[in-house]
Amino acid sequence: MKVPSFRYSRMLDLSRPITPCDHRFVHYRTSVVEVDEPPSDRWYITTSLEMGGHAGTHVEAPLHAIENGTGIIDLNLERFFGEAIVLDLSEEAQGKALSPEQLQRAAAPGGGVRPGDITFFRFDWDKRGGELPYPSTDALRWLVEQGIKLLGIDTPGLDIPGDRSLPNHHLLFTNGIPLIESLDHLDQLQRPRVYVFAQPLPAAETDAIPLRVLAFEG
Ligand SMILES: [Zn+2]
């Protein structure tokens, strides 16, 4: 019987640490629950976690912006591993919607976007500050038409500033594409194509949940 082999030279963690925080959406608190009959002479604790689904690096399911949409527990797990193309958009203008041509140029070093790709946008926004960069809805439509299965960004939002109809979220989610927000360390990747493995916990009744995102370079 042939066993699948997996070789790589470098692994990078693209997730942000989740640390105690009181923010309404991304809060995170832990406490130790009293145990009725603790074992004697042994250290033994049970921690309770309380957190926002959008804490740290997290994935959003269609339910985030579509009533009765797919929630986290029903996402297709095959969307969360495979080849990813990293679009380096760190030099592109801030505070202005990215055009389809800008995405296409950024995809060229990775051989273009292919059907079934995971796609990551690298903005390095947390290092540069200023206004949040974002794609125009036309640019995102072009990307969706290439047949991507998952989008990840290193910013906390994808939509057009001030447009409360959330056209970009809608476009992704009506096409069944989950969105990972607040990735980290994309600037440390050395190749435009990497193998990605990430999985959300099978949590019921939530639109979003933190996840660990690993990138492997061959
Ligand atoms: Zn979010």
XYZ file of N, CA, C and O and ligand atoms in Angstrom:
873
model
N 0.842 -1.198 0.000
C 0.000 0.000 0.000
C 0.881 1.253 0.000
O 1.872 1.305 0.705
N 0.493 2.225 -0.824
C 1.284 3.455 -0.892
C 0.786 4.460 0.142
O -0.406 4.754 0.207
N 1.719 4.937 0.949
C 1.364 5.936 1.963
C 1.757 7.310 1.427
O 2.847 7.464 0.898
N 0.878 8.302 1.512
C 1.245 9.628 0.986
C 2.453 10.196 1.741
O 2.540 10.050 2.960
N 3.366 10.788 0.996
C 4.511 11.405 1.677
C 4.399 12.917 1.540
O 3.786 13.422 0.601
N 4.977 13.600 2.460
C 4.879 15.058 2.465
C 6.246 15.619 2.824
O 6.732 15.436 3.928
N 6.911 16.247 1.843
C 8.249 16.790 2.097
C 8.204 18.306 1.988
O 7.523 18.846 1.126
N 8.954 18.947 2.857
C 9.052 20.398 2.777
C 10.365 20.815 3.434
O 10.934 20.070 4.233
N 10.832 22.019 3.080
C 12.085 22.470 3.686
C 11.838 23.504 4.779
O 12.677 23.729 5.631
N 10.640 24.118 4.756
C 10.421 25.195 5.714
C 8.933 25.302 6.032
O 8.103 25.223 5.129
N 8.633 25.441 7.313
C 7.236 25.644 7.724
C 7.118 26.996 8.412
O 7.967 27.373 9.209
N 6.050 27.723 8.090
C 5.824 29.028 8.705
C 4.412 29.070 9.289
O 3.462 28.619 8.642
N 4.299 29.599 10.492
C 2.999 29.781 11.137
C 2.466 31.158 10.740
O 3.094 32.170 11.032
N 1.328 31.205 10.069
C 0.782 32.487 9.592
C -0.308 33.029 10.515
O -1.065 33.919 10.139
N -0.404 32.471 11.742
C -1.452 32.895 12.675
C -0.911 33.869 13.715
O 0.259 33.805 14.068
N -1.796 34.704 14.206
C -1.426 35.625 15.290
C -1.760 34.993 16.637
O -2.791 34.317 16.751
N -0.933 35.242 17.648
C -1.268 34.724 18.986
C -2.569 35.361 19.478
O -2.857 36.514 19.146
N -3.359 34.605 20.227
C -4.594 35.138 20.816
C -4.305 35.410 22.285
O -4.012 34.477 23.041
N -4.351 36.658 22.676
C -3.996 37.033 24.049
C -5.175 37.757 24.693
O -6.048 38.282 23.980
N -5.234 37.801 26.046
C -6.377 38.417 26.716
C -6.675 39.820 26.196
O -5.765 40.624 25.990
N -7.954 40.080 25.956
C -8.364 41.310 25.287
C -9.836 41.551 25.628
O -10.612 40.607 25.734
N -10.222 42.844 25.800
C -11.601 43.154 26.198
C -12.449 43.703 25.057
O -13.613 44.019 25.251
N -11.884 43.824 23.875
C -12.629 44.384 22.744
C -13.921 43.588 22.505
O -13.935 42.369 22.627
N -15.001 44.299 22.150
C -16.323 43.686 22.030
C -16.353 42.516 21.044
O -16.957 41.479 21.278
N -15.713 42.666 19.878
C -15.771 41.618 18.856
C -14.696 40.556 19.020
O -14.886 39.419 18.638
N -13.552 40.973 19.533
C -12.408 40.047 19.526
C -11.924 39.739 20.938
O -10.771 39.437 21.149
N -12.861 39.813 21.909
C -12.460 39.591 23.294
C -11.956 38.166 23.499
O -12.316 37.242 22.759
N -11.116 38.054 24.486
C -10.587 36.732 24.838
C -10.251 36.738 26.319
O -9.487 37.579 26.794
N -10.895 35.859 27.058
C -10.658 35.756 28.496
C -10.557 34.285 28.862
O -11.252 33.447 28.288
N -9.723 33.994 29.835
C -9.657 32.620 30.323
C -9.840 32.636 31.832
O -9.548 33.624 32.505
N -10.353 31.547 32.365
C -10.448 31.402 33.818
C -10.325 29.915 34.145
O -10.553 29.068 33.287
N -9.937 29.645 35.367
C -9.778 28.254 35.771
C -11.050 27.814 36.490
O -11.532 28.487 37.399
N -11.623 26.725 36.034
C -12.873 26.217 36.599
C -12.557 25.335 37.809
O -11.633 24.529 37.757
N -13.317 25.529 38.867
C -13.138 24.684 40.057
C -13.473 23.227 39.715
O -14.489 22.951 39.075
N -12.632 22.322 40.142
C -12.903 20.898 39.922
C -13.430 20.320 41.235
O -12.899 20.617 42.300
N -14.490 19.510 41.127
C -15.114 18.966 42.347
C -14.155 18.092 43.144
O -13.978 18.261 44.333
N -13.552 17.120 42.447
C -12.651 16.213 43.160
C -11.295 16.193 42.467
O -11.023 15.290 41.672
N -10.438 17.186 42.747
C -9.136 17.219 42.066
C -8.257 16.048 42.510
O -8.376 15.584 43.641
N -7.399 15.533 41.615
C -6.495 14.460 42.022
C -5.556 14.979 43.116
O -5.187 16.152 43.102
N -5.194 14.095 44.031
C -4.336 14.546 45.126
C -2.890 14.627 44.664
O -2.454 13.856 43.806
N -2.150 15.569 45.194
C -0.704 15.723 44.961
C -0.324 15.890 43.493
O 0.785 15.557 43.111
N -1.241 16.324 42.684
C -0.930 16.509 41.263
C -1.450 17.860 40.817
O -2.507 18.302 41.249
N -0.689 18.476 39.951
C -1.196 19.688 39.293
C -2.267 19.279 38.298
O -2.084 18.347 37.506
N -3.408 19.947 38.353
C -4.523 19.569 37.492
C -5.465 20.759 37.384
O -6.027 21.191 38.400
N -5.605 21.322 36.202
C -6.554 22.437 36.054
C -7.433 22.218 34.824
O -7.092 21.458 33.922
N -8.558 22.906 34.817
C -9.441 22.915 33.663
C -9.740 24.379 33.341
O -10.287 25.100 34.176
N -9.337 24.796 32.160
C -9.491 26.206 31.793
C -10.768 26.415 30.987
O -11.109 25.608 30.125
N -11.450 27.505 31.289
C -12.614 27.894 30.506
C -12.206 29.058 29.604
O -11.531 29.990 30.039
N -12.587 29.003 28.342
C -12.269 30.070 27.395
C -13.533 30.832 27.032
O -14.584 30.236 26.839
N -13.388 32.140 26.906
C -14.501 32.951 26.439
C -13.934 33.876 25.376
O -12.985 34.620 25.661
N -14.431 33.788 24.138
C -13.824 34.630 23.109
C -14.776 34.980 21.981
O -15.769 34.295 21.744
N -14.443 36.058 21.303
C -15.163 36.439 20.097
C -14.714 35.539 18.965
O -13.543 35.165 18.886
N -15.626 35.190 18.083
C -15.278 34.342 16.949
C -14.266 34.998 16.016
O -13.591 34.323 15.245
N -14.154 36.332 16.089
C -13.268 37.063 15.188
C -11.949 37.435 15.864
O -11.262 38.365 15.445
N -11.589 36.710 16.941
C -10.332 36.987 17.643
C -9.152 36.436 16.846
O -9.231 35.352 16.263
N -8.068 37.173 16.827
C -6.833 36.708 16.180
C -7.050 36.374 14.707
O -7.958 36.880 14.041
N -6.220 35.501 14.184
C -6.390 35.032 12.810
C -7.599 34.109 12.796
O -7.627 33.110 13.511
N -8.620 34.472 12.017
C -9.876 33.722 12.082
C -10.466 33.533 10.697
O -10.123 34.253 9.762
N -11.363 32.574 10.588
C -12.050 32.367 9.312
C -13.516 32.744 9.479
O -14.123 32.484 10.515
N -14.042 33.376 8.444
C -15.458 33.747 8.410
C -16.176 32.845 7.407
O -15.690 32.650 6.291
N -17.319 32.315 7.799
C -18.152 31.485 6.931
C -19.246 32.365 6.326
O -19.504 33.466 6.816
N -19.921 31.892 5.272
C -20.994 32.690 4.672
C -22.017 33.221 5.688
O -22.544 34.327 5.531
N -22.279 32.464 6.760
C -23.241 32.901 7.775
C -22.921 34.294 8.341
O -23.793 34.992 8.849
N -21.653 34.721 8.232
C -21.247 36.038 8.726
C -22.073 37.157 8.081
O -22.443 38.122 8.743
N -22.373 37.008 6.777
C -23.072 38.095 6.075
C -24.278 37.618 5.272
O -24.854 38.387 4.511
N -24.638 36.325 5.404
C -25.799 35.809 4.668
C -26.707 35.075 5.650
O -26.276 34.114 6.304
N -27.938 35.541 5.757
C -28.897 34.901 6.661
C -29.072 33.437 6.255
O -29.237 33.135 5.060
N -29.012 32.538 7.216
C -29.114 31.091 6.967
C -27.985 30.535 6.099
O -28.096 29.444 5.540
N -26.897 31.304 5.947
C -25.746 30.830 5.172
C -25.009 29.720 5.923
O -25.292 29.426 7.088
N -24.050 29.098 5.249
C -23.265 28.023 5.858
C -22.481 28.558 7.058
O -21.824 29.594 6.966
N -22.554 27.842 8.172
C -21.792 28.206 9.365
C -20.467 27.461 9.389
O -20.185 26.613 8.536
N -19.666 27.766 10.379
C -18.310 27.189 10.475
C -18.336 25.657 10.450
O -17.558 25.024 9.738
N -19.232 25.046 11.196
C -19.195 23.588 11.328
C -19.486 22.874 10.007
O -19.066 21.732 9.814
N -20.151 23.547 9.079
C -20.513 22.903 7.813
C -19.593 23.275 6.647
O -19.871 22.928 5.495
N -18.491 23.981 6.920
C -17.570 24.329 5.832
C -16.893 23.078 5.288
O -16.621 22.133 6.033
N -16.617 23.098 3.998
C -15.938 21.977 3.347
C -14.447 22.003 3.739
O -13.724 22.947 3.427
N -13.986 20.951 4.421
C -12.612 20.927 4.939
C -11.570 20.977 3.828
O -10.441 21.420 4.041
N -11.930 20.541 2.625
C -10.956 20.527 1.530
C -10.612 21.928 1.037
O -9.641 22.116 0.297
N -11.396 22.907 1.433
C -11.058 24.283 1.070
C -9.866 24.790 1.875
O -9.299 25.832 1.578
N -9.496 24.084 2.963
C -8.522 24.613 3.919
C -7.136 24.000 3.811
O -6.313 24.176 4.688
N -6.899 23.214 2.765
C -5.523 22.797 2.507
C -5.317 22.689 1.009
O -6.263 22.468 0.257
N -4.064 22.908 0.610
C -3.739 22.849 -0.808
C -2.772 23.951 -1.193
O -2.187 24.622 -0.331
N -2.637 24.127 -2.511
C -1.691 25.130 -2.993
C -2.255 26.532 -2.830
O -3.428 26.772 -3.125
N -1.390 27.436 -2.373
C -1.813 28.830 -2.230
C -0.900 29.719 -3.048
O 0.320 29.522 -3.071
N -1.497 30.701 -3.707
C -0.714 31.735 -4.384
C -0.765 32.992 -3.514
O -1.832 33.369 -3.024
N 0.411 33.568 -3.281
C 0.500 34.757 -2.424
C 0.675 35.972 -3.325
O 1.646 36.049 -4.087
N -0.288 36.886 -3.273
C -0.202 38.100 -4.094
C 0.442 39.200 -3.256
O -0.134 39.626 -2.247
N 1.630 39.616 -3.654
C 2.328 40.676 -2.919
C 1.774 42.030 -3.365
O 2.108 42.529 -4.434
N 0.915 42.608 -2.521
C 0.287 43.895 -2.831
C 0.823 44.977 -1.901
O 0.219 46.034 -1.746
N 1.977 44.692 -1.277
C 2.499 45.590 -0.238
C 2.962 46.935 -0.808
O 3.052 47.911 -0.074
N 3.241 46.971 -2.106
C 3.694 48.243 -2.701
C 2.541 49.018 -3.350
O 2.748 50.086 -3.907
N 1.351 48.427 -3.333
C 0.224 49.078 -4.019
C -0.348 50.210 -3.163
O -0.196 50.238 -1.957
N -1.016 51.150 -3.833
C -1.535 52.352 -3.168
C -2.511 51.992 -2.052
O -3.290 51.057 -2.179
N -2.452 52.759 -0.954
C -3.387 52.542 0.143
C -4.584 53.471 -0.021
O -4.492 54.486 -0.672
N -5.691 53.104 0.624
C -6.858 53.983 0.638
C -7.527 54.096 -0.726
O -8.331 54.980 -0.954
N -7.170 53.234 -1.668
C -7.769 53.243 -3.010
C -8.031 51.798 -3.392
O -7.204 50.929 -3.116
N -9.175 51.551 -4.003
C -9.517 50.167 -4.336
C -8.533 49.589 -5.341
O -8.165 50.248 -6.317
N -8.096 48.364 -5.098
C -7.194 47.688 -6.038
C -7.977 47.244 -7.269
O -9.095 46.748 -7.157
N -7.382 47.400 -8.428
C -8.053 47.040 -9.683
C -7.777 45.575 -10.039
O -6.836 44.969 -9.518
N -8.578 45.013 -10.964
C -8.290 43.654 -11.430
C -6.864 43.552 -11.984
O -6.178 42.560 -11.755
N -6.412 44.597 -12.685
C -5.066 44.557 -13.289
C -3.988 44.465 -12.212
O -2.984 43.781 -12.390
N -4.201 45.165 -11.084
C -3.205 45.092 -10.000
C -3.118 43.672 -9.439
O -2.039 43.181 -9.136
N -4.277 43.018 -9.292
C -4.256 41.635 -8.793
C -3.574 40.722 -9.809
O -2.783 39.850 -9.448
N -3.886 40.943 -11.094
C -3.298 40.087 -12.139
C -1.780 40.243 -12.167
O -1.049 39.255 -12.290
N -1.299 41.485 -12.033
C 0.160 41.723 -12.008
C 0.792 41.005 -10.817
O 1.841 40.374 -10.931
N 0.122 41.103 -9.663
C 0.678 40.489 -8.445
C 0.654 38.963 -8.527
O 1.409 38.284 -7.842
N -0.226 38.418 -9.392
C -0.332 36.959 -9.521
C 0.703 36.400 -10.492
O 0.980 35.193 -10.480
N 1.294 37.262 -11.307
C 2.215 36.786 -12.352
C 3.399 35.976 -11.804
O 3.711 34.909 -12.350
N 4.079 36.437 -10.721
C 5.225 35.647 -10.230
C 4.841 34.225 -9.809
O 5.676 33.323 -9.860
N 3.592 34.017 -9.442
C 3.130 32.677 -9.038
C 2.501 31.919 -10.209
O 1.840 30.898 -9.996
N 2.673 32.429 -11.427
C 2.142 31.735 -12.605
C 0.652 31.963 -12.813
O -0.002 31.191 -13.509
N 0.124 33.033 -12.208
C -1.308 33.324 -12.359
C -2.148 32.528 -11.374
O -1.664 31.573 -10.765
N -3.404 32.940 -11.215
C -4.313 32.244 -10.308
C -4.933 31.066 -11.043
O -5.399 31.220 -12.174
N -4.906 29.887 -10.413
C -5.427 28.668 -11.058
C -6.675 28.179 -10.336
O -6.828 28.413 -9.127
N -7.532 27.458 -11.056
C -8.732 26.923 -10.410
C -8.347 26.045 -9.207
O -7.406 25.264 -9.290
N -9.044 26.230 -8.100
C -8.759 25.439 -6.906
C -7.679 26.029 -6.014
O -7.369 25.472 -4.959
N -7.102 27.172 -6.424
C -6.084 27.825 -5.580
C -6.700 28.406 -4.308
O -7.841 28.894 -4.318
N -5.905 28.378 -3.256
C -6.121 29.269 -2.121
C -5.387 30.555 -2.505
O -4.332 30.493 -3.135
N -5.926 31.719 -2.176
C -5.243 32.972 -2.505
C -5.054 33.803 -1.248
O -5.978 33.948 -0.446
N -3.834 34.318 -1.071
C -3.540 35.212 0.056
C -3.167 36.587 -0.481
O -2.385 36.691 -1.429
N -3.730 37.644 0.135
C -3.323 39.022 -0.161
C -2.328 39.453 0.905
O -2.655 39.451 2.090
N -1.154 39.839 0.467
C -0.159 40.375 1.411
C -0.113 41.894 1.270
O 0.282 42.420 0.232
N -0.540 42.594 2.330
C -0.516 44.058 2.314
C 0.572 44.632 3.227
O 0.990 45.759 3.069
N 0.985 43.894 4.242
C 1.914 44.402 5.276
C 1.351 45.648 5.955
O 2.100 46.505 6.410
N 0.035 45.738 6.014
C -0.609 46.936 6.555
C -0.246 47.171 8.026
O -0.047 48.307 8.451
N -0.114 46.099 8.803
C 0.188 46.283 10.234
C 1.585 46.857 10.435
O 1.882 47.411 11.492
N 2.439 46.738 9.443
C 3.786 47.295 9.563
C 3.846 48.729 9.029
O 4.694 49.522 9.421
N 2.927 49.075 8.121
C 2.974 50.389 7.486
C 1.967 51.370 8.069
O 2.165 52.579 8.011
N 0.850 50.856 8.601
C -0.211 51.737 9.099
C -0.928 52.439 7.956
O -0.846 52.009 6.812
N -1.598 53.542 8.270
C -2.348 54.274 7.245
C -3.689 53.620 6.979
O -4.149 52.789 7.759
N -4.310 54.031 5.874
C -5.648 53.516 5.571
C -5.594 52.059 5.141
O -4.620 51.615 4.542
N -6.682 51.348 5.432
C -6.751 49.925 5.080
C -6.805 49.744 3.557
O -7.629 50.367 2.902
N -5.950 48.914 3.005
C -6.067 48.600 1.583
C -7.198 47.598 1.361
O -7.540 46.840 2.271
N -7.788 47.595 0.174
C -8.891 46.672 -0.116
C -9.034 46.510 -1.627
O -8.647 47.393 -2.388
N -9.590 45.392 -2.071
C -9.799 45.198 -3.507
C -11.127 45.824 -3.940
O -12.086 45.850 -3.167
N -11.196 46.301 -5.168
C -12.486 46.724 -5.717
C -13.331 45.464 -5.900
O -12.795 44.345 -5.959
N -14.644 45.629 -5.992
C -15.511 44.465 -6.186
C -15.238 43.832 -7.550
O -15.309 42.609 -7.697
N -14.860 44.650 -8.547
C -14.494 44.098 -9.865
C -13.257 43.212 -9.757
O -13.184 42.150 -10.392
N -12.287 43.658 -8.979
C -11.057 42.872 -8.811
C -11.377 41.543 -8.125
O -10.893 40.482 -8.522
N -12.221 41.618 -7.111
C -12.580 40.398 -6.388
C -13.382 39.456 -7.282
O -13.206 38.237 -7.244
N -14.252 40.044 -8.144
C -15.043 39.218 -9.060
C -14.118 38.462 -10.016
O -14.298 37.277 -10.262
N -13.103 39.163 -10.497
C -12.135 38.496 -11.381
C -11.489 37.302 -10.655
O -11.381 36.208 -11.205
N -11.144 37.513 -9.385
C -10.494 36.452 -8.609
C -11.440 35.269 -8.402
O -11.051 34.112 -8.572
N -12.694 35.570 -8.071
C -13.693 34.508 -7.873
C -13.882 33.718 -9.169
O -13.982 32.484 -9.150
N -13.870 34.433 -10.303
C -14.053 33.760 -11.604
C -12.893 32.823 -11.947
O -13.036 31.931 -12.782
N -11.752 33.016 -11.309
C -10.618 32.098 -11.544
C -10.824 30.764 -10.824
O -10.054 29.828 -11.006
N -11.817 30.720 -9.926
C -12.140 29.454 -9.262
C -11.382 29.213 -7.960
O -11.133 28.059 -7.602
N -11.031 30.290 -7.241
C -10.329 30.096 -5.955
C -11.262 29.435 -4.949
O -12.487 29.577 -5.033
N -10.680 28.710 -3.987
C -11.537 28.024 -3.006
C -11.510 28.657 -1.621
O -12.355 28.348 -0.782
N -10.541 29.541 -1.389
C -10.400 30.192 -0.070
C -9.587 31.458 -0.265
O -8.623 31.465 -1.033
N -9.989 32.547 0.432
C -9.209 33.793 0.373
C -8.703 34.123 1.766
O -9.445 33.982 2.750
N -7.447 34.536 1.868
C -6.878 34.971 3.148
C -6.221 36.326 2.979
O -5.601 36.592 1.949
N -6.376 37.198 3.989
C -5.793 38.538 3.917
C -5.094 38.845 5.240
O -5.439 38.280 6.279
N -4.089 39.753 5.195
C -3.385 40.085 6.444
C -3.916 41.373 7.068
O -3.220 42.026 7.830
N -5.158 41.743 6.700
C -5.823 42.903 7.305
C -7.090 42.418 8.018
O -7.527 41.286 7.793
N -7.691 43.289 8.874
C -8.904 42.846 9.572
C -10.187 43.061 8.784
O -11.273 42.864 9.332
N -10.133 43.463 7.522
C -11.368 43.678 6.760
C -11.115 43.696 5.267
O -10.019 44.026 4.817
N -12.146 43.341 4.499
C -11.995 43.205 3.050
C -12.851 44.213 2.295
O -12.668 44.420 1.106
N -13.794 44.846 3.007
C -14.810 45.579 2.261
C -14.464 47.024 1.955
O -13.479 47.570 2.431
N -15.321 47.631 1.126
C -15.144 49.005 0.682
C -15.459 49.918 1.871
O -16.573 49.856 2.403
N -14.523 50.768 2.308
C -14.790 51.632 3.450
C -16.068 52.457 3.234
O -16.253 53.038 2.166
N -16.950 52.450 4.216
C -18.156 53.277 4.153
C -19.315 52.617 3.419
O -20.429 53.128 3.468
N -19.108 51.497 2.722
C -20.215 50.845 2.009
C -20.809 49.754 2.892
O -20.285 48.654 2.982
N -21.910 50.106 3.540
C -22.485 49.194 4.523
C -23.204 48.002 3.886
O -23.707 47.123 4.573
N -23.297 47.959 2.560
C -23.926 46.789 1.922
C -22.920 45.641 1.795
O -23.282 44.550 1.343
N -21.672 45.869 2.173
C -20.627 44.831 2.198
C -20.547 44.031 0.892
O -20.669 42.803 0.900
N -20.338 44.709 -0.237
C -20.352 44.006 -1.528
C -19.276 42.930 -1.642
O -19.508 41.884 -2.253
N -18.111 43.165 -1.059
C -17.032 42.176 -1.203
C -17.311 40.913 -0.390
O -17.105 39.800 -0.865
N -17.780 41.090 0.845
C -18.162 39.922 1.646
C -19.235 39.120 0.918
O -19.182 37.898 0.843
N -20.217 39.831 0.370
C -21.333 39.170 -0.299
C -20.890 38.369 -1.501
O -21.331 37.245 -1.717
N -20.012 38.989 -2.292
C -19.518 38.316 -3.502
C -18.825 37.009 -3.126
O -19.061 35.954 -3.728
N -17.964 37.045 -2.124
C -17.263 35.830 -1.698
C -18.237 34.791 -1.183
O -18.216 33.625 -1.584
N -19.098 35.222 -0.260
C -19.935 34.261 0.455
C -21.034 33.670 -0.433
O -21.409 32.513 -0.261
N -21.552 34.444 -1.390
C -22.554 33.852 -2.281
C -21.900 32.821 -3.204
O -22.577 31.976 -3.782
N -20.584 32.890 -3.326
C -19.863 31.875 -4.107
C -19.277 30.772 -3.208
O -18.464 29.958 -3.671
N -19.638 30.798 -1.928
C -19.238 29.728 -1.011
C -17.782 29.785 -0.575
O -17.252 28.788 -0.066
N -17.137 30.941 -0.771
C -15.703 31.045 -0.453
C -15.512 31.641 0.949
O -15.893 32.784 1.193
N -14.926 30.864 1.879
C -14.672 31.420 3.211
C -13.534 32.445 3.154
O -12.732 32.445 2.219
N -13.473 33.303 4.170
C -12.483 34.383 4.223
C -11.681 34.298 5.515
O -12.259 34.324 6.608
N -10.355 34.191 5.390
C -9.488 34.254 6.573
C -8.994 35.688 6.713
O -8.485 36.270 5.748
N -9.157 36.262 7.904
C -8.692 37.625 8.150
C -7.546 37.621 9.166
O -7.418 36.715 9.975
N -6.756 38.695 9.100
C -5.658 38.936 10.053
C -4.578 37.851 10.034
O -4.105 37.404 11.077
N -4.192 37.427 8.830
C -3.018 36.551 8.713
C -1.777 37.335 9.134
O -1.778 38.571 9.157
N -0.709 36.631 9.452
C 0.548 37.280 9.831
C 1.700 36.621 9.082
O 1.551 35.515 8.546
N 2.844 37.310 9.056
C 4.107 36.747 8.547
C 4.112 36.436 7.052
O 4.984 35.702 6.598
N 3.155 36.990 6.302
C 3.187 36.722 4.853
C 4.474 37.282 4.230
O 4.950 36.785 3.217
N 5.037 38.327 4.876
C 6.271 38.918 4.354
C 7.471 37.979 4.518
O 8.522 38.206 3.936
N 7.317 36.945 5.333
C 8.451 36.028 5.551
C 8.453 34.846 4.584
O 9.388 34.040 4.583
N 7.391 34.738 3.783
C 7.374 33.664 2.790
C 8.378 33.997 1.690
O 8.516 35.152 1.294
N 9.066 32.985 1.208
C 10.102 33.227 0.200
C 9.625 32.892 -1.205
O 10.307 33.188 -2.172
N 8.469 32.257 -1.302
C 7.996 31.835 -2.628
C 6.569 32.327 -2.872
O 5.791 32.451 -1.930
N 6.224 32.569 -4.130
C 4.864 33.041 -4.419
C 3.827 31.926 -4.349
O 2.637 32.200 -4.308
N 4.292 30.649 -4.351
C 3.370 29.529 -4.168
C 3.845 28.669 -3.020
O 5.017 28.298 -2.954
N 2.926 28.369 -2.104
C 3.255 27.547 -0.938
C 2.133 26.538 -0.751
O 1.048 26.672 -1.336
N 2.399 25.530 0.070
C 1.332 24.597 0.433
C 0.773 25.052 1.777
O 1.538 25.352 2.694
N -0.536 25.126 1.873
C -1.165 25.627 3.095
C -2.005 24.540 3.742
O -2.677 23.767 3.048
N -1.917 24.482 5.054
C -2.819 23.625 5.810
C -3.392 24.439 6.966
O -2.654 24.999 7.765
N -4.720 24.524 7.025
C -5.393 25.242 8.102
C -6.706 24.523 8.355
O -7.250 23.921 7.433
N -7.195 24.522 9.560
C -8.524 23.954 9.803
C -9.208 24.688 10.953
O -8.605 24.936 11.982
N -10.484 25.038 10.739
C -11.267 25.599 11.842
C -11.766 24.473 12.755
O -11.962 23.346 12.285
N -11.969 24.765 14.006
C -12.582 23.780 14.906
C -14.013 23.523 14.449
O -14.658 24.417 13.905
N -14.525 22.302 14.670
C -15.912 22.014 14.252
C -16.921 22.584 15.255
O -17.636 21.837 15.931
N -16.980 23.906 15.351
C -17.835 24.555 16.346
C -19.192 24.901 15.740
O -19.268 25.495 14.661
N -20.259 24.539 16.444
C -21.619 24.805 15.966
C -22.025 26.248 16.267
O -21.467 26.894 17.159
N -22.995 26.721 15.512
C -23.658 27.998 15.773
C -22.711 29.184 15.847
O -22.808 30.019 16.740
N -21.750 29.251 14.916
C -20.902 30.447 14.856
C -20.574 30.802 13.412
O -20.485 29.916 12.555
N -20.422 32.113 13.165
C -20.088 32.587 11.815
C -18.582 32.655 11.600
O -18.122 32.792 10.466
N -17.832 32.602 12.703
C -16.376 32.771 12.578
C -15.690 32.060 13.730
O -16.296 31.840 14.791
N -14.407 31.701 13.523
C -13.642 31.064 14.591
C -12.146 31.215 14.294
O -11.742 31.191 13.129
N -11.333 31.418 15.339
C -9.889 31.471 15.101
C -9.394 30.147 14.547
O -9.987 29.089 14.797
N -8.310 30.190 13.782
C -7.725 28.953 13.256
C -6.228 29.120 13.114
O -5.700 30.225 13.117
N -5.549 27.990 13.051
C -4.093 27.978 12.867
C -3.841 27.792 11.384
O -4.396 26.878 10.765
N -3.009 28.633 10.815
C -2.724 28.550 9.384
C -1.227 28.290 9.199
O -0.395 29.087 9.622
N -0.904 27.158 8.601
C 0.496 26.798 8.380
C 0.818 26.838 6.895
O 0.017 26.401 6.063
N 1.996 27.377 6.571
C 2.458 27.382 5.182
C 3.726 26.560 5.079
O 4.615 26.655 5.929
N 3.811 25.727 4.041
C 4.983 24.880 3.819
C 5.633 25.269 2.498
O 4.958 25.372 1.477
N 6.947 25.489 2.559
C 7.686 25.776 1.334
C 8.524 24.547 0.974
O 9.124 23.922 1.842
N 8.538 24.213 -0.295
C 9.192 22.983 -0.742
C 10.702 23.099 -0.834
O 11.264 24.142 -0.616
Zn -13.844 38.971 11.087
